């Protein structure tokens, strides 16, 4: 479409950096460039040595050059004097002046590195800096309040600005704030009606009220921050390891932890000393076939724990003593050995060194793991040490990540380089202390940041050389919409969100009325009348076949068993539980279909002596015609003589053993969990369902194009800039075009009082501002006197391609 291509490509490319247009060869700085510079240049140009006033010790000094001018011109190896020097045969010009010359392969690596922009591992220097981050928390003294700005963040930053004699960033208007805080806290655009109400509100504390109301929206909050945590904990719904069974989701546990705002120390403990629902993080990915010593599940555990909770890089140290910070090979293996179920031989660069790893914690000042204890006990000890009140690194790491998410740049930057000195010690330490003081409530940290004048300031204008000589705070920085935020915004505006999702979670929260009205019809059942005296380890299998006249529009269930159960729906595992006092709410929409369906319950008794056993299950299934089917355990369920295999399949139709028996005395169970069962069934089957969010869906072409990772590795920060391929995908990609085509008809069908009402609504929704006169004129041209679906689609597309839309500013 000529209009779309002309307007959209210009808009997209306007948001690109100049460096994004090239595609130089990728070079591994730590493993390919550092050894070359160390071997051939280190004697004269690293550490404190600056022959010819030229130092290669860190990136800043490398780019600064020496007496003869700049030696490295990022992006232009052909004109970089360093390359001329290493290939020169003139004894007076060649570098190094003596010793072995660089091989052609090494010269090519240096060329590729410079052409790629001379990337440098953040925080790396050939001579280690004197700075070592403190371990224990520190509570800084707050500076005086200036101009009524009493938020502790503002007190600290105002003092910093005054010390540097820098200008205080100007405040943003209400509309800009509303859009920013909605996207940052719940990942959604403010609805036009809500925005208008907020703008009309004259309350002096309306911004603080908005922050608190957004954080109180448990479902929206959980489904936005699910993206952040899925990236950081390497959790996904499909991809490497899931088909082969070498990887396990933690989605259900993670979603509930976010929706319930689980304290962060407890959150971390349950991931390290894991439960069956949270073990996927610790277990990592069991790769198929032979893998290097640095990719075993034990080493992955050390790398993941170190990166996620401490912001330190143990990947380098998993192969050899790290080039980029102080961590040693034996320290990485010591952390890995805590998770290992047997002995671990230490490997350096994939070769055994003849030593066995000793299970150990990185900071023995706080205590140490008992290497002789069992693996579960070692993990409990590690979890306790990680979340120890005196482990300031734990709290500093997460508050730094949250600051980065809201303010666009970390206090320690990048966020996985926590060995690096922060640009403001007091700010980092106050945020960390604040988190501990508030019982590790992450929402409290987000509220503190979002209610500060610093957060509510104009975004800093960032140029190409802004940070060339170090970072100085000058306001928040604009952030690119995540893939999920972009897709959610498109669905919000167009009303074209899907009705089904992939994450195995129960969404929403049932109303008090729905909970009060919920009456369970299910009975506790077992395979024989003497269920009060079941044998230890006894297994009970029951099946219910049923037919649905249409696919469900909503379906949910609840189940529990004394002592454990698994639920299979149409041959696939749908839920499990091992604590009868903690019933499981189960989403069923995506598992049921029109026609024949079946539930299979496999329950197992526990204990060491005969004891009561039972299982209970109830599903409510709402169909398109408004009718509801109820499937509940009772005496009509047939019993099976054998359970399905681990994948929920029966090789042949199993032998039946009659029908289930309703347990006679179930009062003890009902007294303890009856109300909870009703509450969770109400949540699973009747709670109001907001728009399906992109964070609940498997990755697709559009989200991959917008930067959503495969999550085979931990990702703490996504790319900040749109590259050329992504721009082309947005410009010509069929995925986005299809969604806009579907959405345009819905937008066109709204009752618009006049032609200008549609573009005015669109700009207010997408950008939180009305269109300018020029934009309104262009919109009229696109829509014509009688708007069509194609015209609306083009207008939608042009607005969505604006860098202003694609940024949180």
mmCIF file of C-alpha atoms in Angstrom, residues 607-744:
data_model
loop_
_atom_site.group_PDB
_atom_site.id
_atom_site.type_symbol
_atom_site.label_atom_id
_atom_site.label_comp_id
_atom_site.label_asym_id
_atom_site.label_seq_id
_atom_site.Cartn_x
_atom_site.Cartn_y
_atom_site.Cartn_z
ATOM 1 C CA UNK A 607 1.742 -42.178 54.891
ATOM 2 C CA UNK A 608 3.347 -45.270 56.371
ATOM 3 C CA UNK A 609 0.256 -46.861 57.922
ATOM 4 C CA UNK A 610 -3.376 -47.288 56.791
ATOM 5 C CA UNK A 611 -5.124 -43.912 56.797
ATOM 6 C CA UNK A 612 -8.105 -42.072 55.230
ATOM 7 C CA UNK A 613 -7.916 -41.431 51.475
ATOM 8 C CA UNK A 614 -10.117 -39.537 49.052
ATOM 9 C CA UNK A 615 -10.173 -37.271 46.016
ATOM 10 C CA UNK A 616 -12.632 -34.555 44.988
ATOM 11 C CA UNK A 617 -13.077 -32.730 41.685
ATOM 12 C CA UNK A 618 -15.670 -30.423 40.158
ATOM 13 C CA UNK A 619 -15.768 -28.611 36.814
ATOM 14 C CA UNK A 620 -18.169 -25.948 35.565
ATOM 15 C CA UNK A 621 -18.290 -25.593 31.772
ATOM 16 C CA UNK A 622 -20.065 -22.665 30.125
ATOM 17 C CA UNK A 623 -21.117 -23.159 26.485
ATOM 18 C CA UNK A 624 -21.772 -20.648 23.725
ATOM 19 C CA UNK A 625 -25.550 -20.829 24.176
ATOM 20 C CA UNK A 626 -25.213 -19.764 27.813
ATOM 21 C CA UNK A 627 -25.860 -23.176 29.308
ATOM 22 C CA UNK A 628 -23.539 -24.678 31.914
ATOM 23 C CA UNK A 629 -22.405 -28.281 32.316
ATOM 24 C CA UNK A 630 -21.263 -29.560 35.705
ATOM 25 C CA UNK A 631 -18.928 -32.549 35.947
ATOM 26 C CA UNK A 632 -18.251 -33.585 39.554
ATOM 27 C CA UNK A 633 -16.886 -36.657 41.316
ATOM 28 C CA UNK A 634 -19.566 -39.034 42.505
ATOM 29 C CA UNK A 635 -20.514 -42.709 42.316
ATOM 30 C CA UNK A 636 -21.058 -42.543 38.528
ATOM 31 C CA UNK A 637 -17.315 -42.275 37.770
ATOM 32 C CA UNK A 638 -15.888 -45.538 36.486
ATOM 33 C CA UNK A 639 -12.769 -46.940 38.117
ATOM 34 C CA UNK A 640 -9.824 -48.176 36.063
ATOM 35 C CA UNK A 641 -7.443 -50.980 37.016
ATOM 36 C CA UNK A 642 -4.346 -49.144 35.777
ATOM 37 C CA UNK A 643 -3.323 -45.499 35.336
ATOM 38 C CA UNK A 644 -2.290 -43.895 32.042
ATOM 39 C CA UNK A 645 1.391 -43.553 31.187
ATOM 40 C CA UNK A 646 3.407 -40.488 32.141
ATOM 41 C CA UNK A 647 1.994 -38.599 29.158
ATOM 42 C CA UNK A 648 -1.620 -39.381 30.043
ATOM 43 C CA UNK A 649 -2.112 -41.979 27.305
ATOM 44 C CA UNK A 650 -3.535 -45.500 27.408
ATOM 45 C CA UNK A 651 -1.986 -47.894 24.918
ATOM 46 C CA UNK A 652 -5.240 -49.850 24.883
ATOM 47 C CA UNK A 653 -8.616 -49.136 26.428
ATOM 48 C CA UNK A 654 -8.005 -49.835 30.137
ATOM 49 C CA UNK A 655 -9.879 -52.442 32.108
ATOM 50 C CA UNK A 656 -12.654 -51.034 34.252
ATOM 51 C CA UNK A 657 -13.173 -52.105 37.816
ATOM 52 C CA UNK A 658 -16.704 -50.930 38.452
ATOM 53 C CA UNK A 659 -17.670 -47.522 39.800
ATOM 54 C CA UNK A 660 -16.240 -45.189 42.393
ATOM 55 C CA UNK A 661 -17.445 -45.179 45.999
ATOM 56 C CA UNK A 662 -18.474 -41.962 47.729
ATOM 57 C CA UNK A 663 -16.439 -41.672 50.918
ATOM 58 C CA UNK A 664 -18.787 -41.906 53.871
ATOM 59 C CA UNK A 665 -17.067 -39.668 56.401
ATOM 60 C CA UNK A 666 -15.644 -36.653 54.565
ATOM 61 C CA UNK A 667 -16.540 -34.043 57.177
ATOM 62 C CA UNK A 668 -12.938 -33.524 58.312
ATOM 63 C CA UNK A 669 -11.840 -32.646 54.797
ATOM 64 C CA UNK A 670 -14.887 -30.489 54.135
ATOM 65 C CA UNK A 671 -14.473 -28.499 57.342
ATOM 66 C CA UNK A 672 -10.904 -27.641 56.406
ATOM 67 C CA UNK A 673 -11.126 -27.038 52.653
ATOM 68 C CA UNK A 674 -14.836 -26.864 51.746
ATOM 69 C CA UNK A 675 -14.935 -23.058 51.629
ATOM 70 C CA UNK A 676 -11.616 -22.917 49.794
ATOM 71 C CA UNK A 677 -12.886 -25.377 47.176
ATOM 72 C CA UNK A 678 -15.951 -23.210 46.528
ATOM 73 C CA UNK A 679 -13.872 -20.030 46.347
ATOM 74 C CA UNK A 680 -11.390 -21.486 43.883
ATOM 75 C CA UNK A 681 -14.120 -22.986 41.711
ATOM 76 C CA UNK A 682 -15.806 -19.591 41.580
ATOM 77 C CA UNK A 683 -12.505 -18.047 40.517
ATOM 78 C CA UNK A 684 -11.794 -20.689 37.887
ATOM 79 C CA UNK A 685 -15.278 -20.850 36.415
ATOM 80 C CA UNK A 686 -17.087 -17.554 36.992
ATOM 81 C CA UNK A 687 -14.630 -14.698 37.585
ATOM 82 C CA UNK A 688 -14.718 -11.785 35.162
ATOM 83 C CA UNK A 689 -12.192 -12.276 32.374
ATOM 84 C CA UNK A 690 -10.287 -9.236 31.164
ATOM 85 C CA UNK A 691 -8.725 -9.047 27.715
ATOM 86 C CA UNK A 692 -6.349 -11.901 26.989
ATOM 87 C CA UNK A 693 -2.773 -10.626 27.278
ATOM 88 C CA UNK A 694 0.146 -11.376 24.983
ATOM 89 C CA UNK A 695 2.194 -12.529 27.986
ATOM 90 C CA UNK A 696 -0.125 -15.557 28.214
ATOM 91 C CA UNK A 697 0.516 -16.650 24.627
ATOM 92 C CA UNK A 698 3.261 -18.673 23.012
ATOM 93 C CA UNK A 699 5.814 -16.688 21.076
ATOM 94 C CA UNK A 700 4.844 -15.953 17.474
ATOM 95 C CA UNK A 701 6.390 -14.283 14.444
ATOM 96 C CA UNK A 702 5.255 -10.775 15.353
ATOM 97 C CA UNK A 703 6.454 -10.955 18.955
ATOM 98 C CA UNK A 704 9.772 -12.467 17.863
ATOM 99 C CA UNK A 705 10.176 -9.602 15.401
ATOM 100 C CA UNK A 706 9.539 -7.173 18.254
ATOM 101 C CA UNK A 707 12.259 -8.666 20.431
ATOM 102 C CA UNK A 708 10.609 -11.358 22.549
ATOM 103 C CA UNK A 709 13.354 -13.923 23.249
ATOM 104 C CA UNK A 710 13.159 -17.705 22.979
ATOM 105 C CA UNK A 711 14.105 -17.822 26.690
ATOM 106 C CA UNK A 712 16.670 -20.545 26.269
ATOM 107 C CA UNK A 713 18.952 -18.134 28.138
ATOM 108 C CA UNK A 714 18.117 -15.675 30.895
ATOM 109 C CA UNK A 715 17.286 -12.244 29.477
ATOM 110 C CA UNK A 716 17.309 -9.361 31.949
ATOM 111 C CA UNK A 717 17.181 -6.538 29.387
ATOM 112 C CA UNK A 718 15.727 -6.708 25.886
ATOM 113 C CA UNK A 719 17.154 -4.735 22.936
ATOM 114 C CA UNK A 720 16.466 -1.026 23.325
ATOM 115 C CA UNK A 721 16.359 -0.176 19.630
ATOM 116 C CA UNK A 722 14.407 -1.387 16.627
ATOM 117 C CA UNK A 723 16.709 -2.884 14.027
ATOM 118 C CA UNK A 724 16.201 -2.812 10.277
ATOM 119 C CA UNK A 725 14.783 -6.331 10.001
ATOM 120 C CA UNK A 726 12.230 -5.574 12.706
ATOM 121 C CA UNK A 727 11.296 -2.354 10.916
ATOM 122 C CA UNK A 728 10.732 -4.237 7.667
ATOM 123 C CA UNK A 729 8.677 -6.900 9.458
ATOM 124 C CA UNK A 730 6.452 -4.223 10.973
ATOM 125 C CA UNK A 731 6.189 -2.446 7.649
ATOM 126 C CA UNK A 732 5.322 -5.471 5.512
ATOM 127 C CA UNK A 733 4.632 -8.294 7.975
ATOM 128 C CA UNK A 734 1.457 -10.250 7.425
ATOM 129 C CA UNK A 735 0.910 -10.958 11.143
ATOM 130 C CA UNK A 736 0.372 -7.316 12.051
ATOM 131 C CA UNK A 737 -1.519 -6.584 8.827
ATOM 132 C CA UNK A 738 -3.972 -9.409 9.593
ATOM 133 C CA UNK A 739 -4.597 -8.168 13.112
ATOM 134 C CA UNK A 740 -5.180 -4.623 11.931
ATOM 135 C CA UNK A 741 -7.511 -5.835 9.209
ATOM 136 C CA UNK A 742 -9.568 -7.699 11.825
ATOM 137 C CA UNK A 743 -9.519 -4.725 14.179
ATOM 138 C CA UNK A 744 -10.340 -2.065 11.586
#
